[in-house]
């Protein structure tokens, strides 16, 4: 019986969304509608932060964690696929729950106790991963910890201070000893916008923007997105045999995607259906080799699968 070979180019990550359950409460004394909105915003922000931390192999220092929270909070809804309230707030004690006369519509809202919400928030894991990657949280030991800044034409010391307010968020406030620090030159070009050029060894990255803070985040985002900056041994490709059907392959891809701290960007590259069963080739970036190896061995044994071939992970 001839086998059927399916080659899958750039199949998206197995899990594009992730559900997180959180509880949040508003301040005391707000009108009901404002209290609900504040509790919702706090819950969503907490869910997005919690999911972002699940992507990191190590917890960041407290000051950098606070900076990440401050950065994600105002944009947290950008990472939300859906949210659902799973516990109704306690409305009985709220003054506004009582019937109001018609004239109440023109009076000031009635304040009440804190509003508490329990939410299931489904986040876009892929978009969130790209954000924390560009902020340098996935660089691990390859993070330089600092840089040397050269101010070019049209850039004052005050401009430089404004631009570098996000250094704690980017992890650039504590240069590592014995590491060749990147050098960044920033200047204002005659056209009126700003240009930054980052150099480190053979690496050269350029970015431009009309805003210095945005420029600083962009040039470092490009730097941290380079493969050589990512934590771990790099990309691996695995051929696994023994699946009984294609659904089992998809389920295994979901399993890989659930190993947040150990695996990044799992993909299914190839699927082959033959008389002997179904085999598949997966690729992923391994952040923690030992933990990944232990989990992989356990997952294969549990499902009666075999690792036929494994390549990559030693290119750096």
Short mmCIF file of N, CA, C and O in Angstrom, two decimals, residues 64-136:
data_model
loop_
_atom_site.label_atom_id
_atom_site.label_comp_id
_atom_site.label_asym_id
_atom_site.label_seq_id
_atom_site.Cartn_x
_atom_site.Cartn_y
_atom_site.Cartn_z
N UNK A 64 11.72 44.38 37.24
CA UNK A 64 11.42 44.15 35.83
C UNK A 64 10.02 43.58 35.67
O UNK A 64 9.32 43.89 34.68
N UNK A 65 9.58 42.77 36.61
CA UNK A 65 8.21 42.27 36.60
C UNK A 65 7.22 43.43 36.72
O UNK A 65 6.21 43.48 36.00
N UNK A 66 7.51 44.38 37.61
CA UNK A 66 6.64 45.55 37.75
C UNK A 66 6.61 46.36 36.46
O UNK A 66 5.56 46.88 36.06
N UNK A 67 7.76 46.47 35.79
CA UNK A 67 7.82 47.20 34.53
C UNK A 67 7.02 46.49 33.45
O UNK A 67 6.35 47.14 32.63
N UNK A 68 7.06 45.15 33.43
CA UNK A 68 6.28 44.39 32.46
C UNK A 68 4.79 44.57 32.72
O UNK A 68 4.01 44.73 31.78
N UNK A 69 4.40 44.55 33.99
CA UNK A 69 2.99 44.76 34.33
C UNK A 69 2.53 46.14 33.85
O UNK A 69 1.45 46.28 33.27
N UNK A 70 3.35 47.16 34.11
CA UNK A 70 2.99 48.52 33.71
C UNK A 70 2.90 48.64 32.19
O UNK A 70 2.07 49.40 31.66
N UNK A 71 3.73 47.90 31.48
CA UNK A 71 3.73 47.96 30.01
C UNK A 71 2.51 47.24 29.43
O UNK A 71 1.88 47.74 28.49
N UNK A 72 2.18 46.07 29.97
CA UNK A 72 1.11 45.26 29.41
C UNK A 72 -0.28 45.76 29.79
O UNK A 72 -1.23 45.58 29.01
N UNK A 73 -0.42 46.35 30.96
CA UNK A 73 -1.75 46.71 31.45
C UNK A 73 -2.55 47.58 30.48
O UNK A 73 -3.69 47.24 30.15
N UNK A 74 -2.01 48.70 29.97
CA UNK A 74 -2.83 49.53 29.09
C UNK A 74 -3.11 48.90 27.72
O UNK A 74 -4.00 49.36 27.01
N UNK A 75 -2.37 47.86 27.34
CA UNK A 75 -2.59 47.24 26.03
C UNK A 75 -3.09 45.80 26.18
O UNK A 75 -3.11 45.05 25.21
N UNK A 76 -3.52 45.42 27.38
CA UNK A 76 -3.84 44.02 27.64
C UNK A 76 -4.98 43.49 26.77
O UNK A 76 -4.96 42.32 26.36
N UNK A 77 -5.96 44.34 26.43
CA UNK A 77 -7.07 43.86 25.61
C UNK A 77 -6.63 43.49 24.20
O UNK A 77 -7.34 42.77 23.50
N UNK A 78 -5.47 43.97 23.76
CA UNK A 78 -4.96 43.60 22.45
C UNK A 78 -4.65 42.10 22.36
O UNK A 78 -4.60 41.54 21.27
N UNK A 79 -4.40 41.47 23.51
CA UNK A 79 -4.03 40.06 23.53
C UNK A 79 -5.20 39.14 23.88
O UNK A 79 -5.02 37.94 24.03
N UNK A 80 -6.40 39.70 23.99
CA UNK A 80 -7.56 38.93 24.40
C UNK A 80 -8.34 38.44 23.19
O UNK A 80 -8.72 39.24 22.33
N UNK A 81 -8.58 37.15 23.13
CA UNK A 81 -9.44 36.57 22.11
C UNK A 81 -10.90 36.67 22.56
O UNK A 81 -11.74 37.18 21.83
N UNK A 82 -11.17 36.14 23.73
CA UNK A 82 -12.50 36.22 24.32
C UNK A 82 -12.36 36.27 25.83
O UNK A 82 -11.32 35.90 26.39
N UNK A 83 -13.42 36.71 26.49
CA UNK A 83 -13.47 36.58 27.94
C UNK A 83 -14.91 36.29 28.34
O UNK A 83 -15.85 36.65 27.64
N UNK A 84 -15.06 35.60 29.46
CA UNK A 84 -16.38 35.21 29.92
C UNK A 84 -16.42 35.30 31.44
O UNK A 84 -15.51 34.84 32.13
N UNK A 85 -17.49 35.88 31.94
CA UNK A 85 -17.67 35.96 33.39
C UNK A 85 -18.22 34.63 33.89
O UNK A 85 -19.23 34.14 33.40
N UNK A 86 -17.56 34.04 34.87
CA UNK A 86 -17.98 32.74 35.38
C UNK A 86 -18.55 32.83 36.79
O UNK A 86 -19.02 31.84 37.32
N UNK A 87 -18.50 33.99 37.40
CA UNK A 87 -19.11 34.18 38.72
C UNK A 87 -19.75 35.55 38.74
O UNK A 87 -19.09 36.55 38.47
N UNK A 88 -21.03 35.61 39.06
CA UNK A 88 -21.73 36.88 39.07
C UNK A 88 -21.29 37.71 40.26
O UNK A 88 -21.05 37.17 41.35
N UNK A 89 -21.16 39.02 40.10
CA UNK A 89 -20.81 39.89 41.23
C UNK A 89 -21.93 39.91 42.25
O UNK A 89 -23.09 39.62 41.95
N UNK A 90 -21.57 40.26 43.46
CA UNK A 90 -22.56 40.35 44.54
C UNK A 90 -23.31 41.66 44.43
O UNK A 90 -22.86 42.70 44.90
N UNK A 91 -24.46 41.61 43.76
CA UNK A 91 -25.22 42.82 43.51
C UNK A 91 -26.20 43.16 44.63
O UNK A 91 -26.69 44.27 44.72
N UNK A 92 -26.48 42.15 45.49
CA UNK A 92 -27.56 42.36 46.45
C UNK A 92 -27.30 43.56 47.35
O UNK A 92 -28.22 44.29 47.72
N UNK A 93 -26.04 43.74 47.76
CA UNK A 93 -25.72 44.80 48.70
C UNK A 93 -25.47 46.13 48.03
O UNK A 93 -25.23 47.13 48.69
N UNK A 94 -25.49 46.14 46.70
CA UNK A 94 -25.18 47.37 45.99
C UNK A 94 -26.41 48.29 45.97
O UNK A 94 -27.50 47.88 45.61
N UNK A 95 -26.19 49.52 46.35
CA UNK A 95 -27.32 50.45 46.48
C UNK A 95 -28.06 50.64 45.18
O UNK A 95 -29.27 50.85 45.16
N UNK A 96 -27.33 50.58 44.06
CA UNK A 96 -27.97 50.87 42.78
C UNK A 96 -28.84 49.72 42.29
O UNK A 96 -29.53 49.84 41.29
N UNK A 97 -28.81 48.56 42.99
CA UNK A 97 -29.62 47.43 42.56
C UNK A 97 -31.10 47.63 42.90
O UNK A 97 -31.96 46.97 42.36
N UNK A 98 -31.39 48.54 43.82
CA UNK A 98 -32.77 48.81 44.18
C UNK A 98 -33.44 49.64 43.11
O UNK A 98 -32.79 50.42 42.42
N UNK A 99 -34.77 49.48 42.92
CA UNK A 99 -35.47 50.29 41.92
C UNK A 99 -35.29 51.78 42.20
O UNK A 99 -35.32 52.22 43.35
N UNK A 100 -35.10 52.55 41.15
CA UNK A 100 -34.88 53.99 41.27
C UNK A 100 -36.03 54.73 40.61
O UNK A 100 -36.54 54.29 39.57
N UNK A 101 -36.41 55.87 41.17
CA UNK A 101 -37.43 56.68 40.50
C UNK A 101 -36.90 57.23 39.20
O UNK A 101 -35.69 57.26 38.96
N UNK A 102 -37.83 57.67 38.33
CA UNK A 102 -37.43 58.18 37.02
C UNK A 102 -36.48 59.34 37.14
O UNK A 102 -35.58 59.52 36.32
N UNK A 103 -36.63 60.17 38.18
CA UNK A 103 -35.77 61.34 38.33
C UNK A 103 -34.34 60.96 38.63
O UNK A 103 -33.43 61.78 38.50
N UNK A 104 -34.11 59.69 39.04
CA UNK A 104 -32.75 59.28 39.39
C UNK A 104 -31.83 59.31 38.19
O UNK A 104 -30.61 59.34 38.34
N UNK A 105 -32.36 59.27 36.98
CA UNK A 105 -31.52 59.24 35.79
C UNK A 105 -30.73 60.51 35.61
O UNK A 105 -29.73 60.53 34.90
N UNK A 106 -31.13 61.60 36.25
CA UNK A 106 -30.40 62.85 36.11
C UNK A 106 -29.61 63.17 37.35
O UNK A 106 -28.97 64.21 37.43
N UNK A 107 -29.61 62.25 38.32
CA UNK A 107 -28.85 62.50 39.54
C UNK A 107 -27.52 61.77 39.47
O UNK A 107 -27.27 60.97 38.57
N UNK A 108 -26.65 62.03 40.44
CA UNK A 108 -25.34 61.40 40.45
C UNK A 108 -25.47 59.91 40.69
O UNK A 108 -26.36 59.48 41.44
N UNK A 109 -24.63 59.06 40.08
CA UNK A 109 -24.69 57.63 40.30
C UNK A 109 -24.48 57.30 41.77
O UNK A 109 -23.74 57.98 42.47
N UNK A 110 -25.14 56.24 42.21
CA UNK A 110 -25.01 55.82 43.60
C UNK A 110 -23.78 54.92 43.74
O UNK A 110 -23.61 53.96 43.01
N UNK A 111 -22.93 55.27 44.70
CA UNK A 111 -21.73 54.49 44.93
C UNK A 111 -22.05 53.27 45.79
O UNK A 111 -23.07 53.22 46.46
N UNK A 112 -21.16 52.31 45.78
CA UNK A 112 -21.42 51.11 46.54
C UNK A 112 -20.16 50.36 46.87
O UNK A 112 -19.05 50.89 46.72
N UNK A 113 -20.27 49.09 47.31
CA UNK A 113 -19.10 48.29 47.67
C UNK A 113 -18.32 47.86 46.43
O UNK A 113 -18.74 48.10 45.30
N UNK A 114 -17.19 47.22 46.66
CA UNK A 114 -16.37 46.74 45.56
C UNK A 114 -17.13 45.69 44.74
O UNK A 114 -17.89 44.89 45.28
N UNK A 115 -16.91 45.71 43.44
CA UNK A 115 -17.48 44.70 42.55
C UNK A 115 -16.42 43.64 42.31
O UNK A 115 -15.29 43.96 41.93
N UNK A 116 -16.78 42.38 42.51
CA UNK A 116 -15.85 41.28 42.30
C UNK A 116 -16.29 40.44 41.11
O UNK A 116 -17.47 40.11 40.98
N UNK A 117 -15.34 40.12 40.25
CA UNK A 117 -15.61 39.31 39.06
C UNK A 117 -14.66 38.13 39.01
O UNK A 117 -13.49 38.24 39.40
N UNK A 118 -15.18 37.01 38.53
CA UNK A 118 -14.33 35.87 38.18
C UNK A 118 -14.46 35.66 36.69
O UNK A 118 -15.56 35.56 36.17
N UNK A 119 -13.31 35.61 36.01
CA UNK A 119 -13.31 35.62 34.55
C UNK A 119 -12.50 34.47 33.98
O UNK A 119 -11.47 34.08 34.55
N UNK A 120 -12.95 33.94 32.86
CA UNK A 120 -12.13 33.10 32.00
C UNK A 120 -11.69 33.98 30.84
O UNK A 120 -12.52 34.43 30.04
N UNK A 121 -10.39 34.20 30.74
CA UNK A 121 -9.85 35.06 29.70
C UNK A 121 -9.03 34.22 28.74
O UNK A 121 -8.12 33.49 29.17
N UNK A 122 -9.34 34.27 27.48
CA UNK A 122 -8.62 33.52 26.46
C UNK A 122 -7.67 34.46 25.74
O UNK A 122 -8.10 35.40 25.08
N UNK A 123 -6.38 34.22 25.89
CA UNK A 123 -5.39 35.13 25.33
C UNK A 123 -4.79 34.58 24.03
O UNK A 123 -4.77 33.37 23.81
N UNK A 124 -4.29 35.47 23.23
CA UNK A 124 -3.58 35.10 22.01
C UNK A 124 -2.13 34.82 22.38
O UNK A 124 -1.32 35.73 22.52
N UNK A 125 -1.83 33.55 22.58
CA UNK A 125 -0.51 33.15 23.07
C UNK A 125 0.60 33.54 22.09
O UNK A 125 1.69 33.97 22.50
N UNK A 126 0.35 33.41 20.80
CA UNK A 126 1.38 33.72 19.81
C UNK A 126 1.74 35.21 19.85
O UNK A 126 2.92 35.57 19.86
N UNK A 127 0.74 36.08 19.87
CA UNK A 127 1.00 37.53 19.91
C UNK A 127 1.71 37.91 21.20
O UNK A 127 2.62 38.77 21.21
N UNK A 128 1.32 37.29 22.30
CA UNK A 128 1.94 37.59 23.58
C UNK A 128 3.40 37.14 23.60
O UNK A 128 4.28 37.84 24.12
N UNK A 129 3.66 35.99 23.02
CA UNK A 129 5.04 35.50 22.95
C UNK A 129 5.92 36.46 22.13
O UNK A 129 7.06 36.74 22.51
N UNK A 130 5.39 36.95 21.02
CA UNK A 130 6.16 37.87 20.20
C UNK A 130 6.49 39.15 20.97
O UNK A 130 7.57 39.73 20.81
N UNK A 131 5.56 39.58 21.80
CA UNK A 131 5.79 40.80 22.58
C UNK A 131 6.88 40.61 23.62
O UNK A 131 7.81 41.43 23.71
N UNK A 132 6.80 39.55 24.41
CA UNK A 132 7.83 39.35 25.43
C UNK A 132 9.17 39.00 24.80
O UNK A 132 10.23 39.31 25.37
N UNK A 133 9.15 38.39 23.62
CA UNK A 133 10.40 38.13 22.89
C UNK A 133 11.08 39.44 22.53
O UNK A 133 12.28 39.61 22.75
N UNK A 134 10.32 40.39 21.98
CA UNK A 134 10.88 41.66 21.54
C UNK A 134 11.33 42.54 22.71
O UNK A 134 12.13 43.45 22.54
N UNK A 135 10.83 42.23 23.90
CA UNK A 135 11.26 42.95 25.09
C UNK A 135 12.47 42.30 25.76
O UNK A 135 12.96 42.78 26.78
N UNK A 136 12.95 41.21 25.19
CA UNK A 136 14.16 40.57 25.69
C UNK A 136 13.95 39.54 26.78
O UNK A 136 14.93 39.04 27.35
#
